[in-house]
PDB file of C-alpha atoms in Angstrom:
ATOM      1  CA  MET R   1    -140.181 -53.685 -50.682  1.00 62.00           C
ATOM      2  CA  THR R   2    -139.968 -50.284 -49.335  1.00 70.00           C
ATOM      3  CA  LYS R   3    -136.959 -48.971 -48.683  1.00 87.00           C
ATOM      4  CA  ARG R   4    -136.758 -47.515 -45.049  1.00 88.00           C
ATOM      5  CA  ILE R   5    -133.417 -45.387 -43.506  1.00 88.00           C
ATOM      6  CA  GLU R   6    -131.664 -47.095 -41.020  1.00 88.00           C
ATOM      7  CA  TYR R   7    -131.421 -45.234 -38.169  1.00 86.00           C
ATOM      8  CA  GLY R   8    -129.687 -47.992 -35.385  1.00 84.00           C
ATOM      9  CA  LYS R   9    -127.211 -48.500 -38.031  1.00 86.00           C
ATOM     10  CA  ILE R  10    -126.388 -44.882 -38.962  1.00 89.00           C
ATOM     11  CA  MET R  11    -125.907 -44.185 -35.354  1.00 89.00           C
ATOM     12  CA  ARG R  12    -124.453 -46.736 -34.387  1.00 88.00           C
ATOM     13  CA  LYS R  13    -121.685 -46.161 -36.986  1.00 90.00           C
ATOM     14  CA  ALA R  14    -121.444 -42.311 -36.133  1.00 90.00           C
ATOM     15  CA  THR R  15    -121.213 -43.487 -32.755  1.00 91.00           C
ATOM     16  CA  ILE R  16    -118.618 -45.924 -33.544  1.00 93.00           C
ATOM     17  CA  ASP R  17    -116.269 -43.181 -35.447  1.00 93.00           C
ATOM     18  CA  ALA R  18    -116.866 -41.163 -32.538  1.00 91.00           C
ATOM     19  CA  ILE R  19    -115.436 -44.061 -30.264  1.00 94.00           C
ATOM     20  CA  ARG R  20    -112.535 -44.385 -32.753  1.00 94.00           C
ATOM     21  CA  LYS R  21    -111.352 -40.818 -32.549  1.00 94.00           C
ATOM     22  CA  LEU R  22    -110.907 -40.803 -28.914  1.00 93.00           C
ATOM     23  CA  LEU R  23    -109.261 -43.636 -28.505  1.00 94.00           C
ATOM     24  CA  SER R  24    -106.575 -43.208 -31.387  1.00 95.00           C
ATOM     25  CA  ASP R  25    -106.570 -39.521 -29.738  1.00 93.00           C
ATOM     26  CA  VAL R  26    -105.795 -41.559 -26.329  1.00 93.00           C
ATOM     27  CA  ALA R  27    -103.096 -43.442 -27.951  1.00 93.00           C
ATOM     28  CA  CYS R  28    -101.321 -40.832 -29.368  1.00 92.00           C
ATOM     29  CA  HIS R  29    -101.846 -38.278 -26.003  1.00 92.00           C
ATOM     30  CA  GLY R  30    -102.785 -40.995 -23.071  1.00 90.00           C
ATOM     31  CA  LEU R  31    -105.741 -39.572 -20.931  1.00 89.00           C
ATOM     32  CA  PRO R  32    -106.230 -36.017 -19.897  1.00 89.00           C
ATOM     33  CA  GLY R  33    -107.297 -35.715 -16.000  1.00 89.00           C
ATOM     34  CA  ASP R  34    -109.043 -38.428 -14.074  1.00 88.00           C
ATOM     35  CA  HIS R  35    -110.784 -39.415 -17.687  1.00 90.00           C
ATOM     36  CA  HIS R  36    -110.422 -43.545 -18.062  1.00 91.00           C
ATOM     37  CA  PHE R  37    -112.582 -45.737 -19.333  1.00 93.00           C
ATOM     38  CA  PHE R  38    -114.308 -48.630 -18.657  1.00 94.00           C
ATOM     39  CA  ILE R  39    -115.090 -50.836 -22.431  1.00 93.00           C
ATOM     40  CA  THR R  40    -117.477 -53.578 -22.216  1.00 95.00           C
ATOM     41  CA  PHE R  41    -117.125 -55.699 -25.080  1.00 95.00           C
ATOM     42  CA  ASP R  42    -119.356 -59.499 -25.913  1.00 94.00           C
ATOM     43  CA  MET R  43    -117.061 -62.492 -25.825  1.00 94.00           C
ATOM     44  CA  ASN R  44    -118.696 -64.540 -28.729  1.00 94.00           C
ATOM     45  CA  HIS R  45    -117.692 -61.756 -31.743  1.00 95.00           C
ATOM     46  CA  PRO R  46    -115.831 -64.190 -34.356  1.00 94.00           C
ATOM     47  CA  SER R  47    -113.217 -61.297 -34.664  1.00 94.00           C
ATOM     48  CA  LEU R  48    -112.615 -60.877 -30.903  1.00 94.00           C
ATOM     49  CA  GLU R  49    -108.495 -62.222 -30.354  1.00 95.00           C
ATOM     50  CA  ILE R  50    -107.703 -62.431 -26.412  1.00 94.00           C
ATOM     51  CA  SER R  51    -106.058 -65.434 -24.233  1.00 93.00           C
ATOM     52  CA  ASN R  52    -107.765 -69.255 -23.518  1.00 92.00           C
ATOM     53  CA  GLY R  53    -107.507 -68.370 -20.288  1.00 91.00           C
ATOM     54  CA  LEU R  54    -109.577 -64.681 -20.332  1.00 92.00           C
ATOM     55  CA  ARG R  55    -112.631 -66.568 -22.418  1.00 92.00           C
ATOM     56  CA  GLU R  56    -112.343 -68.723 -19.735  1.00 93.00           C
ATOM     57  CA  LYS R  57    -113.225 -66.558 -16.807  1.00 92.00           C
ATOM     58  CA  TYR R  58    -115.431 -64.425 -19.200  1.00 92.00           C
ATOM     59  CA  PRO R  59    -117.415 -66.694 -21.211  1.00 92.00           C
ATOM     60  CA  GLU R  60    -120.182 -64.193 -21.722  1.00 93.00           C
ATOM     61  CA  GLU R  61    -119.067 -60.727 -21.807  1.00 94.00           C
ATOM     62  CA  MET R  62    -116.040 -58.875 -20.388  1.00 93.00           C
ATOM     63  CA  THR R  63    -115.173 -55.022 -19.135  1.00 93.00           C
ATOM     64  CA  ILE R  64    -111.833 -53.841 -19.411  1.00 93.00           C
ATOM     65  CA  VAL R  65    -110.512 -50.282 -18.064  1.00 92.00           C
ATOM     66  CA  LEU R  66    -108.459 -48.243 -19.747  1.00 91.00           C
ATOM     67  CA  GLN R  67    -106.865 -45.961 -16.915  1.00 90.00           C
ATOM     68  CA  HIS R  68    -103.561 -46.491 -15.085  1.00 85.00           C
ATOM     69  CA  TRP R  69    -101.617 -48.729 -17.145  1.00 86.00           C
ATOM     70  CA  PHE R  70    -102.333 -49.980 -20.829  1.00 88.00           C
ATOM     71  CA  LYS R  71    -100.205 -50.178 -23.421  1.00 91.00           C
ATOM     72  CA  ASP R  72     -99.592 -51.061 -27.387  1.00 92.00           C
ATOM     73  CA  LEU R  73    -102.850 -49.339 -27.765  1.00 93.00           C
ATOM     74  CA  SER R  74    -103.340 -49.181 -31.370  1.00 95.00           C
ATOM     75  CA  ILE R  75    -106.925 -47.775 -33.216  1.00 95.00           C
ATOM     76  CA  LYS R  76    -107.656 -49.511 -36.744  1.00 94.00           C
ATOM     77  CA  ASP R  77    -111.012 -48.668 -38.894  1.00 92.00           C
ATOM     78  CA  GLU R  78    -112.808 -52.346 -37.754  1.00 94.00           C
ATOM     79  CA  TYR R  79    -110.790 -52.883 -33.842  1.00 96.00           C
ATOM     80  CA  PHE R  80    -108.096 -51.765 -31.715  1.00 96.00           C
ATOM     81  CA  THR R  81    -105.237 -53.597 -30.034  1.00 95.00           C
ATOM     82  CA  VAL R  82    -104.357 -53.033 -26.309  1.00 95.00           C
ATOM     83  CA  THR R  83    -102.270 -54.720 -23.956  1.00 94.00           C
ATOM     84  CA  LEU R  84    -103.117 -55.030 -20.415  1.00 91.00           C
ATOM     85  CA  ASN R  85    -102.033 -56.341 -17.480  1.00 89.00           C
ATOM     86  CA  PHE R  86    -103.819 -59.192 -15.451  1.00 86.00           C
ATOM     87  CA  SER R  87    -102.879 -60.865 -12.272  1.00 84.00           C
ATOM     88  CA  ASN R  88     -99.124 -59.296 -13.390  1.00 87.00           C
ATOM     89  CA  GLN R  89     -99.730 -61.669 -16.989  1.00 88.00           C
ATOM     90  CA  LEU R  90     -99.766 -59.033 -19.705  1.00 91.00           C
ATOM     91  CA  GLU R  91    -102.543 -59.678 -22.106  1.00 92.00           C
ATOM     92  CA  PRO R  92    -102.830 -58.269 -25.398  1.00 94.00           C
ATOM     93  CA  MET R  93    -106.347 -58.330 -27.048  1.00 95.00           C
ATOM     94  CA  LYS R  94    -107.778 -57.504 -30.236  1.00 97.00           C
ATOM     95  CA  ILE R  95    -110.824 -55.696 -29.592  1.00 96.00           C
ATOM     96  CA  PRO R  96    -113.696 -55.460 -32.856  1.00 96.00           C
ATOM     97  CA  PHE R  97    -115.606 -52.364 -32.989  1.00 94.00           C
ATOM     98  CA  ASP R  98    -119.159 -54.323 -33.756  1.00 92.00           C
ATOM     99  CA  ALA R  99    -118.277 -56.229 -30.398  1.00 94.00           C
ATOM    100  CA  LEU R 100    -118.692 -53.078 -28.192  1.00 94.00           C
ATOM    101  CA  LYS R 101    -121.944 -53.251 -25.801  1.00 93.00           C
ATOM    102  CA  SER R 102    -120.554 -50.668 -24.074  1.00 92.00           C
ATOM    103  CA  PHE R 103    -118.217 -47.274 -23.646  1.00 93.00           C
ATOM    104  CA  VAL R 104    -118.033 -45.565 -20.174  1.00 91.00           C
ATOM    105  CA  ASP R 105    -115.517 -42.541 -18.817  1.00 91.00           C
ATOM    106  CA  PRO R 106    -116.999 -42.463 -15.123  1.00 88.00           C
ATOM    107  CA  SER R 107    -114.773 -38.904 -14.407  1.00 86.00           C
ATOM    108  CA  VAL R 108    -117.721 -37.481 -16.373  1.00 88.00           C
ATOM    109  CA  GLU R 109    -120.713 -39.693 -15.793  1.00 86.00           C
ATOM    110  CA  PHE R 110    -120.575 -40.425 -19.936  1.00 87.00           C
ATOM    111  CA  ILE R 111    -122.304 -43.330 -20.297  1.00 89.00           C
ATOM    112  CA  LEU R 112    -122.880 -45.538 -24.489  1.00 88.00           C
ATOM    113  CA  ARG R 113    -124.636 -48.658 -25.030  1.00 88.00           C
ATOM    114  CA  PHE R 114    -124.854 -50.536 -27.672  1.00 83.00           C
ATOM    115  CA  GLN R 115    -128.644 -52.614 -28.383  1.00 70.00           C
ATOM    116  CA  ASN R 116    -127.809 -55.764 -30.268  1.00 60.00           C
ATOM    117  CA  GLU R 117    -127.500 -55.216 -33.994  1.00 55.00           C
ATOM    118  CA  ASP R 118    -129.768 -58.090 -34.231  1.00 53.00           C
ATOM    119  CA  VAL R 119    -132.835 -56.086 -32.614  1.00 49.00           C
ATOM    120  CA  ASP R 120    -135.469 -54.699 -35.215  1.00 49.00           C
ATOM    121  CA  ASP R 121    -134.367 -51.210 -36.971  1.00 48.00           C
ATOM    122  CA  THR R 122    -137.747 -49.553 -35.503  1.00 47.00           C
ATOM    123  CA  SER R 123    -136.636 -49.833 -32.043  1.00 45.00           C
ATOM    124  CA  PRO R 124    -137.195 -46.215 -31.459  1.00 40.00           C
ATOM    125  CA  THR R 125    -133.203 -45.941 -30.247  1.00 38.00           C
ATOM    126  CA  GLN R 126    -130.321 -48.073 -31.511  1.00 40.00           C
ATOM    127  CA  VAL R 127    -127.716 -46.557 -29.032  1.00 49.00           C
ATOM    128  CA  PHE R 128    -128.247 -44.765 -25.682  1.00 50.00           C
ATOM    129  CA  LEU R 129    -126.610 -41.960 -24.069  1.00 54.00           C
ATOM    130  CA  SER R 130    -126.015 -39.880 -20.757  1.00 54.00           C
ATOM    131  CA  LYS R 131    -123.821 -36.846 -19.776  1.00 54.00           C
ATOM    132  CA  LYS R 132    -123.359 -35.584 -16.378  1.00 53.00           C
ATOM    133  CA  ASP R 133    -122.886 -32.005 -17.878  1.00 48.00           C
ATOM    134  CA  GLU R 134    -125.835 -32.355 -20.346  1.00 45.00           C
ATOM    135  CA  LYS R 135    -128.629 -32.720 -17.685  1.00 43.00           C
ATOM    136  CA  ASP R 136    -131.073 -30.599 -19.555  1.00 38.00           C
ATOM    137  CA  SER R 137    -130.365 -33.049 -22.398  1.00 36.00           C
ATOM    138  CA  VAL R 138    -130.828 -36.329 -20.622  1.00 37.00           C
ATOM    139  CA  VAL R 139    -134.149 -37.873 -20.505  1.00 35.00           C
ATOM    140  CA  LYS R 140    -134.869 -41.125 -18.828  1.00 35.00           C
ATOM    141  CA  ASN R 141    -135.966 -43.315 -20.792  1.00 34.00           C
ATOM    142  CA  GLU R 142    -138.685 -45.605 -19.269  1.00 35.00           C
ATOM    143  CA  ALA R 143    -138.337 -48.263 -21.527  1.00 37.00           C
ATOM    144  CA  SER R 144    -134.502 -49.170 -20.427  1.00 38.00           C
ATOM    145  CA  SER R 145    -132.311 -48.986 -17.968  1.00 41.00           C
ATOM    146  CA  GLY R 146    -130.178 -46.508 -21.149  1.00 42.00           C
ATOM    147  CA  GLU R 147    -131.125 -42.686 -21.132  1.00 42.00           C
ATOM    148  CA  ILE R 148    -131.721 -41.541 -24.589  1.00 42.00           C
ATOM    149  CA  VAL R 149    -130.569 -37.539 -25.243  1.00 44.00           C
ATOM    150  CA  ASN R 150    -133.769 -35.555 -26.448  1.00 42.00           C
ATOM    151  CA  LEU R 151    -132.377 -33.722 -29.401  1.00 44.00           C
ATOM    152  CA  GLU R 152    -134.686 -30.502 -29.147  1.00 44.00           C
ATOM    153  CA  SER R 153    -132.163 -29.040 -27.148  1.00 46.00           C
ATOM    154  CA  PHE R 154    -129.938 -29.419 -30.014  1.00 45.00           C
ATOM    155  CA  ARG R 155    -132.705 -27.390 -32.584  1.00 44.00           C
ATOM    156  CA  LYS R 156    -131.856 -24.286 -33.936  1.00 48.00           C
ATOM    157  CA  PRO R 157    -134.091 -21.562 -32.976  1.00 53.00           C
ATOM    158  CA  LYS R 158    -136.866 -20.648 -35.863  1.00 52.00           C
ATOM    159  CA  SER R 159    -135.861 -17.545 -37.144  1.00 51.00           C
ATOM    160  CA  ARG R 160    -139.132 -15.148 -37.024  1.00 51.00           C
ATOM    161  CA  LYS R 161    -140.072 -12.760 -39.632  1.00 51.00           C
ATOM    162  CA  ASP R 162    -141.403  -9.758 -38.798  1.00 48.00           C
TER     163      ASP R 162
END
């Protein structure tokens, strides 16, 4: 059996680590400026803890907004917890990072979209990224609705030998 580098898993883990750090900062210091997050997750993830009422209303996936009012945001290695207000009803939830489908900060047009982990690791991309402030490093991916980062813009220039 030939061993292969599992790029998809590596990128997903790195991206989840970044989201974990970002949410930890928000839990400690709050959201800076106009930043806010739309977080979409799979309602069928086995470790998701959410009320039956929300499960019935959103059977496949759900998007929550962390903006003006949220409380008890706590970050763990495998999940985060938060309490949100739905129609004057406080709803605590535990959301595993593995359940995430997308993470968006519309204030700066920052978008992370995750493909299903069951997708073959030979797929060209597992994580889609977009950021308004780095238009030169973003290329439209015609094969999907996402965008991918052009890594060429991050390479160091080759030094010339005279």
